Amino acid sequence: MSVAIDSSDAAIPSGDAAPAEPVPAPAVAPDSSAAAPANEETAEPGDTENMWTPPTTDAPTADAPDDAAPASEGTPDSTSDSVSDSFWTPPTEVPFAESSVVDDEAAADDDPAPGDVPEAITRDAHEFGVYARTGGWAFALKVARSVRPGGQSAGESVKVSARKFAELAGCSPDRVMRFYKAWDSAADDGLVPQFEALTPGTDVELPDADVWLSYYVSRNSATSVRGQAITEAAESEGIRPTKALEVAENPTALRAAILADPGTAEAARKALMDRLDEDPVLRTGMARDIVRTDDLKKAVAEETKTGGQLEYVRRIAEEGQVKTPAGQKIEASPALREEAERHLSLIDELDEDEEAGEWAREAYDTVRTLVAETVEKDPELRVQERRAKFYSSLQKATKAFEELTFDDVAAEEIDDIVEDDMLQRLEELQSAIATCITALQSAQKKD
């Protein structure tokens, strides 16, 4: 009876025999079917039937053969080398992207041959490719070769009207005409053939999709004079005309955006200011709204005052001249001019959203104080300032007294006009005037 020899025992040489030379393992594992012996009891190690196979579960298999144990470390064993070459190794992990490509290629291998693809799918893919290359031109061509041009009767052409085409397409005639007009404009530019050169079913080479938006306008308002003006303004601002037309067609949405968003409100304010010069109706309307709104009137008055103060300081810095409180112009001192320039530099550094009112008042008060000090330090200038101030008051008083007449009042109406304090106030004014006259007469006598 033959007994199978364990590979580990066969690999250890006995003390009486010379050690066997190790046999190199073959590069490729031997075919198990060719090496299989006729008798299972005499099977040699390395046979497929005696090899270890990975368990199907994580738990170890109780029926694993004993001869699958590895040879002792450091012991040459040609048989074990042969076994290791046929030993199971885990598959190399494929990255996600590569595995996706493999899956796609595998799926492509499963696709039917071109002749077996349903006609509906082939047609959809073809139309998708045409639209990807040409955009709206693909649909404009369908309109151009199917809708008869204006002025042609039904008997002159096999084409149909825009209304009939829209009915067949399930859309509005206006939408059909927008594609029609886009083709018409492109034909005028020589980009596509004229309508007369097209017949139903005709295919022609179409422009690129990027050119489509230059001819197609998705709204009817673009064809009007107002729409053309909006389109030109949008193009000058570097935006698509369709966006500007959409806003113009929906003033309620514009109002909502202005009310809710400060940024939109600021953009609207700047646009209105840019339009004032060329739109007298808008200018009059805004002025009327300001006058009728108390808060706006106060704001306008405040800004006017601030603007005047800034102009006063700016003239000192730029022209080197200053106007005294009495109204006379004098040369600004270097210190005064330097102070005015310092304040202006601070104001110029303010952001657009920062209020300049407080800074302007501070600058104005500072330079006015310096001007008053300059006047007081110069005796001659001080006398000129007093004289100018008195003349200014005299002119105002003269104008006021000239209006104190009853030339336009009938004698019988004076009693109804008179109040108790009128005479008293006039007598006080008369006394003040008499005092001034006396002072001036005394000065003249001294001279």
Coordinates of C-alpha atoms in Angstrom, one line a residue, residues 18 95 104 113 191 219 229 232 263 428 434 442 445:
A18 CA 23.4 13.8 1.0
P95 CA -8.9 53.4 -8.3
D104 CA -18.2 52.3 -19.0
A113 CA -24.5 47.3 -32.9
L191 CA -24.7 84.5 -42.5
R219 CA -39.0 89.4 -26.0
A229 CA -32.9 101.9 -26.8
E232 CA -28.2 99.6 -27.0
G263 CA -27.4 98.1 -3.4
E428 CA -37.7 152.0 17.8
A434 CA -31.3 158.6 14.3
S442 CA -20.0 163.5 14.6
K445 CA -17.2 166.9 11.9

